[in-house]
Short mmCIF file of C-alpha atoms in Angstrom, two decimals:
data_model
loop_
_atom_site.label_atom_id
_atom_site.label_comp_id
_atom_site.label_asym_id
_atom_site.label_seq_id
_atom_site.Cartn_x
_atom_site.Cartn_y
_atom_site.Cartn_z
CA UNK A 4 -0.49 0.25 0.16
CA UNK A 5 1.09 3.66 -0.72
CA UNK A 6 1.49 5.99 2.34
CA UNK A 7 -0.37 8.57 2.88
CA UNK A 8 2.11 10.65 2.42
CA UNK A 9 3.38 14.21 -0.22
CA UNK A 10 6.86 13.36 -1.32
CA UNK A 11 9.89 14.89 -0.35
CA UNK A 12 10.09 18.43 -2.55
CA UNK A 13 14.30 17.46 -2.80
CA UNK A 14 12.85 14.48 -3.56
CA UNK A 15 12.55 13.97 -7.77
CA UNK A 16 8.39 14.24 -8.82
CA UNK A 17 7.84 10.76 -10.04
CA UNK A 18 7.29 11.82 -14.28
CA UNK A 19 5.21 9.34 -16.72
CA UNK A 20 7.08 7.42 -18.35
CA UNK A 21 6.10 7.91 -22.23
CA UNK A 22 5.39 10.56 -24.38
CA UNK A 23 1.41 9.66 -24.75
CA UNK A 24 -0.82 11.69 -27.80
CA UNK A 25 -3.75 12.51 -26.08
CA UNK A 26 -1.66 12.80 -22.01
CA UNK A 27 -3.84 14.83 -19.61
CA UNK A 28 -0.77 16.05 -17.60
CA UNK A 29 -1.76 19.39 -20.50
CA UNK A 30 -4.93 19.91 -18.21
CA UNK A 31 -4.54 17.96 -14.96
CA UNK A 32 -5.04 21.88 -12.68
CA UNK A 33 -8.89 21.35 -13.91
CA UNK A 34 -8.68 16.90 -13.04
CA UNK A 35 -7.71 18.15 -10.16
CA UNK A 36 -10.55 20.56 -9.00
CA UNK A 37 -13.36 17.48 -8.96
CA UNK A 38 -11.36 14.76 -7.91
CA UNK A 39 -12.95 14.06 -4.86
CA UNK A 40 -12.37 14.88 -0.91
CA UNK A 41 -12.24 11.14 1.04
CA UNK A 42 -11.91 8.02 -1.99
CA UNK A 43 -10.48 3.49 -1.21
CA UNK A 44 -8.89 2.22 -4.56
CA UNK A 45 -8.99 4.46 -7.60
CA UNK A 46 -9.44 2.30 -11.29
CA UNK A 47 -7.98 3.72 -14.54
CA UNK A 48 -9.61 1.32 -17.46
CA UNK A 49 -7.52 3.58 -19.89
CA UNK A 50 -4.51 3.86 -18.64
CA UNK A 51 -2.63 5.92 -21.29
CA UNK A 52 0.23 7.77 -19.50
CA UNK A 53 -1.59 7.78 -16.26
CA UNK A 54 -0.82 11.00 -15.77
CA UNK A 55 -3.43 11.51 -13.33
CA UNK A 56 -2.52 8.48 -11.62
CA UNK A 57 0.84 9.78 -11.15
CA UNK A 58 0.23 12.98 -10.11
CA UNK A 59 -1.95 11.83 -7.20
CA UNK A 60 1.06 9.64 -6.45
CA UNK A 61 3.15 12.36 -6.02
CA UNK A 62 -0.06 14.05 -3.64
CA UNK A 63 -0.23 10.72 -1.52
CA UNK A 64 -3.41 10.30 -2.91
CA UNK A 65 -3.49 6.99 -3.28
CA UNK A 66 -3.74 3.74 -1.85
CA UNK A 67 -5.15 0.96 -3.83
CA UNK A 68 -4.43 1.76 -7.83
CA UNK A 69 -6.16 -0.56 -10.24
CA UNK A 70 -5.16 0.46 -14.44
CA UNK A 71 -5.78 -1.60 -17.60
CA UNK A 72 -5.62 -1.20 -21.04
CA UNK A 73 -5.98 -3.60 -24.07
CA UNK A 74 -3.40 -2.17 -25.31
CA UNK A 75 -0.61 -4.81 -24.87
CA UNK A 76 1.98 -2.42 -25.13
CA UNK A 77 1.63 -0.32 -22.95
CA UNK A 78 0.97 -2.71 -19.94
CA UNK A 79 3.61 -5.15 -21.09
CA UNK A 80 6.14 -2.30 -20.70
CA UNK A 81 4.14 -1.49 -17.28
CA UNK A 82 4.01 -5.15 -16.07
CA UNK A 83 8.31 -4.91 -16.28
CA UNK A 84 8.34 -2.30 -14.94
CA UNK A 85 5.87 -3.78 -12.55
CA UNK A 86 8.33 -7.04 -12.38
CA UNK A 87 11.45 -6.28 -14.08
CA UNK A 88 13.06 -2.84 -13.80
CA UNK A 89 16.43 -4.44 -13.87
CA UNK A 90 16.16 -6.10 -16.54
CA UNK A 91 14.82 -3.81 -17.99
CA UNK A 92 17.50 -0.88 -18.07
CA UNK A 93 19.42 -3.06 -18.53
CA UNK A 94 17.83 -3.37 -21.77
CA UNK A 95 17.69 0.26 -22.27
CA UNK A 96 21.49 0.67 -22.00
CA UNK A 97 21.97 -1.87 -24.37
CA UNK A 98 19.50 -0.59 -27.11
CA UNK A 99 21.66 -0.32 -30.19
CA UNK A 100 19.73 1.83 -32.26
CA UNK A 101 20.78 5.98 -31.94
CA UNK A 102 18.93 8.98 -33.69
CA UNK A 103 18.25 7.90 -36.78
CA UNK A 104 15.73 7.77 -39.91
CA UNK A 105 17.74 3.50 -41.20
CA UNK A 106 17.91 2.51 -37.40
CA UNK A 107 13.94 3.61 -35.85
CA UNK A 108 12.75 1.52 -38.83
CA UNK A 109 15.37 -1.58 -38.16
CA UNK A 110 14.04 -0.62 -34.84
CA UNK A 111 10.25 -0.55 -35.18
CA UNK A 112 10.82 -3.76 -37.76
CA UNK A 113 11.96 -5.89 -35.02
CA UNK A 114 9.88 -5.03 -32.89
CA UNK A 115 6.97 -5.39 -34.50
CA UNK A 116 8.91 -9.46 -34.74
CA UNK A 117 8.61 -9.54 -30.91
CA UNK A 118 5.95 -10.89 -28.71
CA UNK A 119 4.33 -8.39 -26.39
CA UNK A 120 3.58 -10.61 -22.89
CA UNK A 121 5.70 -10.30 -20.10
CA UNK A 122 8.50 -9.08 -23.26
CA UNK A 123 11.22 -6.76 -21.93
CA UNK A 124 13.29 -6.26 -25.02
CA UNK A 125 10.12 -4.74 -26.84
CA UNK A 126 8.86 -2.88 -23.53
CA UNK A 127 12.84 -1.04 -23.89
CA UNK A 128 11.63 -1.10 -28.00
CA UNK A 129 8.42 0.26 -26.33
CA UNK A 130 10.55 3.23 -25.09
CA UNK A 131 12.61 3.91 -28.27
CA UNK A 132 10.44 4.18 -30.60
CA UNK A 133 8.24 6.26 -28.00
CA UNK A 134 10.65 8.94 -28.28
CA UNK A 135 12.05 8.81 -31.16
CA UNK A 136 8.72 9.11 -33.84
CA UNK A 137 6.59 11.29 -34.67
CA UNK A 138 4.79 13.42 -31.33
CA UNK A 139 4.41 10.00 -29.38
CA UNK A 140 1.91 8.00 -30.62
CA UNK A 141 0.45 4.76 -29.92
CA UNK A 142 -0.43 3.68 -34.04
CA UNK A 143 -0.60 0.69 -35.52
CA UNK A 144 -2.11 -0.67 -38.50
CA UNK A 145 -5.24 -3.79 -39.77
CA UNK A 146 -2.71 -6.38 -38.81
CA UNK A 147 -2.02 -4.71 -36.02
CA UNK A 148 1.64 -3.55 -36.81
CA UNK A 149 3.21 -0.35 -34.54
CA UNK A 150 3.98 1.69 -37.79
CA UNK A 151 4.50 5.06 -36.27
CA UNK A 152 7.07 7.17 -38.48
CA UNK A 153 10.64 8.80 -37.41
CA UNK A 154 10.10 11.51 -35.26
CA UNK A 155 12.81 13.87 -36.72
CA UNK A 156 14.01 14.95 -33.13
CA UNK A 157 17.27 16.99 -32.10
CA UNK A 158 17.82 15.80 -29.29
CA UNK A 159 15.45 12.47 -27.97
CA UNK A 160 16.23 10.96 -24.46
CA UNK A 161 14.83 7.89 -22.71
CA UNK A 162 13.56 7.63 -19.55
CA UNK A 163 17.17 7.16 -16.77
CA UNK A 164 17.78 4.57 -14.23
CA UNK A 165 15.71 6.56 -11.41
CA UNK A 166 12.95 7.48 -13.36
CA UNK A 167 12.40 3.08 -14.26
CA UNK A 168 12.49 3.06 -10.42
CA UNK A 169 10.13 5.29 -9.09
CA UNK A 170 7.15 4.53 -11.98
CA UNK A 171 8.32 0.88 -10.22
CA UNK A 172 7.14 1.82 -6.83
CA UNK A 173 4.50 3.27 -7.96
CA UNK A 174 3.80 0.59 -9.87
CA UNK A 175 4.21 -2.24 -7.45
CA UNK A 176 0.67 -0.94 -5.63
CA UNK A 177 -0.67 -1.11 -8.79
CA UNK A 178 -2.69 -3.48 -10.14
CA UNK A 179 -1.88 -4.26 -13.77
CA UNK A 180 -4.88 -5.21 -16.12
CA UNK A 181 -4.94 -6.57 -19.64
CA UNK A 182 -8.93 -6.19 -19.74
CA UNK A 183 -12.08 -3.84 -22.22
CA UNK A 184 -12.82 -1.32 -19.62
CA UNK A 185 -16.38 -2.79 -17.95
CA UNK A 186 -14.53 -6.01 -17.37
CA UNK A 187 -11.31 -3.73 -15.62
CA UNK A 188 -14.10 -1.33 -13.71
CA UNK A 189 -16.54 -4.42 -12.70
CA UNK A 190 -15.09 -4.43 -8.74
CA UNK A 191 -15.39 -0.92 -8.27
CA UNK A 192 -17.44 -0.82 -5.41
CA UNK A 193 -19.77 2.68 -3.51
CA UNK A 194 -16.29 5.07 -2.33
CA UNK A 195 -13.83 4.11 -4.81
CA UNK A 196 -13.11 6.88 -8.00
CA UNK A 197 -12.67 5.91 -11.15
CA UNK A 198 -11.02 8.14 -14.48
CA UNK A 199 -12.47 7.40 -18.17
CA UNK A 200 -9.97 9.15 -19.93
CA UNK A 201 -11.07 6.92 -23.76
CA UNK A 202 -10.07 7.21 -26.82
CA UNK A 203 -12.41 10.54 -27.77
CA UNK A 204 -15.80 11.29 -29.93
CA UNK A 205 -14.34 13.04 -33.34
CA UNK A 206 -15.22 15.72 -33.82
CA UNK A 207 -15.76 15.86 -37.69
CA UNK A 208 -14.66 13.15 -39.63
CA UNK A 209 -11.10 13.85 -40.15
CA UNK A 210 -10.10 13.62 -35.69
CA UNK A 211 -9.50 10.84 -35.67
CA UNK A 212 -5.38 11.72 -35.28
CA UNK A 213 -4.02 7.55 -33.76
CA UNK A 214 -5.34 3.75 -34.81
CA UNK A 215 -4.77 3.29 -30.35
CA UNK A 216 -5.38 -0.36 -31.66
CA UNK A 217 -6.30 -1.93 -34.74
CA UNK A 218 -10.29 -1.78 -33.75
CA UNK A 219 -10.77 1.70 -32.26
CA UNK A 220 -13.27 3.35 -30.38
CA UNK A 221 -16.76 3.75 -32.36
CA UNK A 222 -19.88 5.70 -30.96
CA UNK A 223 -21.39 2.38 -30.03
CA UNK A 224 -18.41 2.22 -27.14
CA UNK A 225 -19.14 5.40 -26.59
CA UNK A 226 -22.96 4.91 -25.47
CA UNK A 227 -21.26 0.97 -23.67
CA UNK A 228 -19.13 4.06 -21.54
CA UNK A 229 -21.82 5.59 -20.97
CA UNK A 230 -23.96 2.07 -19.36
CA UNK A 231 -20.75 0.99 -17.73
CA UNK A 232 -20.90 4.97 -16.04
CA UNK A 233 -24.30 5.40 -14.82
CA UNK A 234 -24.37 1.51 -13.41
CA UNK A 235 -21.14 2.70 -11.64
CA UNK A 236 -22.69 6.57 -10.41
CA UNK A 237 -25.33 4.00 -9.28
CA UNK A 238 -23.49 2.01 -7.01
CA UNK A 239 -21.83 5.28 -5.61
CA UNK A 240 -18.81 5.16 -7.44
CA UNK A 241 -17.61 8.63 -7.82
CA UNK A 242 -16.97 8.66 -12.17
CA UNK A 243 -14.93 11.34 -14.47
CA UNK A 244 -14.32 11.09 -17.45
CA UNK A 245 -12.51 13.53 -20.43
CA UNK A 246 -13.91 14.01 -23.63
CA UNK A 247 -14.41 15.92 -26.92
CA UNK A 248 -16.69 19.03 -26.70
CA UNK A 249 -19.12 17.00 -29.30
CA UNK A 250 -23.26 16.82 -28.75
CA UNK A 251 -23.07 13.25 -28.75
CA UNK A 252 -21.25 13.22 -26.30
CA UNK A 253 -23.16 16.10 -24.31
CA UNK A 254 -26.10 14.40 -24.62
CA UNK A 255 -24.99 10.61 -23.52
CA UNK A 256 -24.44 12.03 -20.30
CA UNK A 257 -26.97 14.84 -19.72
CA UNK A 258 -27.82 13.84 -17.11
CA UNK A 259 -24.51 14.24 -15.53
CA UNK A 260 -22.18 17.55 -14.18
CA UNK A 261 -20.74 18.65 -17.16
CA UNK A 262 -17.42 20.87 -17.26
CA UNK A 263 -15.74 23.39 -19.74
CA UNK A 264 -12.89 22.70 -20.43
CA UNK A 265 -9.76 24.08 -21.77
CA UNK A 266 -7.14 22.16 -23.79
CA UNK A 267 -4.85 22.69 -26.43
CA UNK A 268 -4.35 20.51 -29.47
CA UNK A 269 -1.05 19.42 -30.88
CA UNK A 270 -1.61 16.33 -32.92
CA UNK A 271 -3.05 17.67 -36.33
CA UNK A 272 -1.88 17.80 -40.04
CA UNK A 273 -2.21 21.42 -40.48
CA UNK A 274 -0.67 22.87 -37.94
CA UNK A 275 -3.00 26.51 -37.79
CA UNK A 276 -5.19 23.56 -36.65
CA UNK A 277 -4.08 22.95 -33.39
CA UNK A 278 -4.17 25.62 -30.14
CA UNK A 279 -6.70 25.87 -27.82
CA UNK A 280 -10.45 23.43 -27.41
CA UNK A 281 -13.24 23.22 -25.15
CA UNK A 282 -13.16 19.58 -24.00
CA UNK A 283 -14.75 17.98 -21.49
CA UNK A 284 -15.53 16.63 -17.90
CA UNK A 285 -18.32 14.31 -16.84
CA UNK A 286 -18.85 13.97 -13.26
CA UNK A 287 -21.07 12.39 -10.18
CA UNK A 288 -18.62 12.84 -7.67
CA UNK A 289 -20.89 14.22 -5.11
CA UNK A 290 -23.33 11.00 -3.38
CA UNK A 291 -25.94 11.48 0.63
#
């Protein structure tokens, strides 16, 4: 169990181990305004870069966390950090690939040849590809192969030993699942806290910037998520969700508190369309 203490100011704060498209670090000030004062277990069934969990951990707010994602590579990385951190550190140091296009595509080919289950080499390569690929994207083709292009960064760096060990310390107190979001929160009870950060509903037909899995996240999945949100709310679970400012989403959650927030979109093929946008927080955080 994570001790309910704030990390001393002279210690390096834990930060996300991955660059993650759609990550929530930029909207943490908004999220933190609506965190329940007291909650039991914390659930994050769309784990991504875990920005909110990390912030709550740094603030000493986490007792126990259950994190999940259907992205097998993401879960493989987190499991390896939890169970084999020093093997991962050694594998990162042994990566032979440099910051150039040829090496990147060699690394990507090798990555796609490895099985993504309890695989230290694939976890290390994911970190390399994540830091050297375009904009922190995780994208796969119809065959499930990672296909993000080279990012052309001047001086990308990989996580150091201290980053890995600090992440390991947090994950020791986390249950890590590779489940559908509905299954991942099935055990949530009254006074637990669930934060949903699903793939956003697109604002228009060209809004999708990543194929997070080969199956995507459809309108029907958004409806299923709304149903799960309601079931949890009816059980007395504190629930919060971030999503796009979309009329379809507003209608799905009309009975809940909806807060408009401002975020910045950094991923768009048209640079003129990057910049501040309105997003939604959907809340049910108070019960009698």
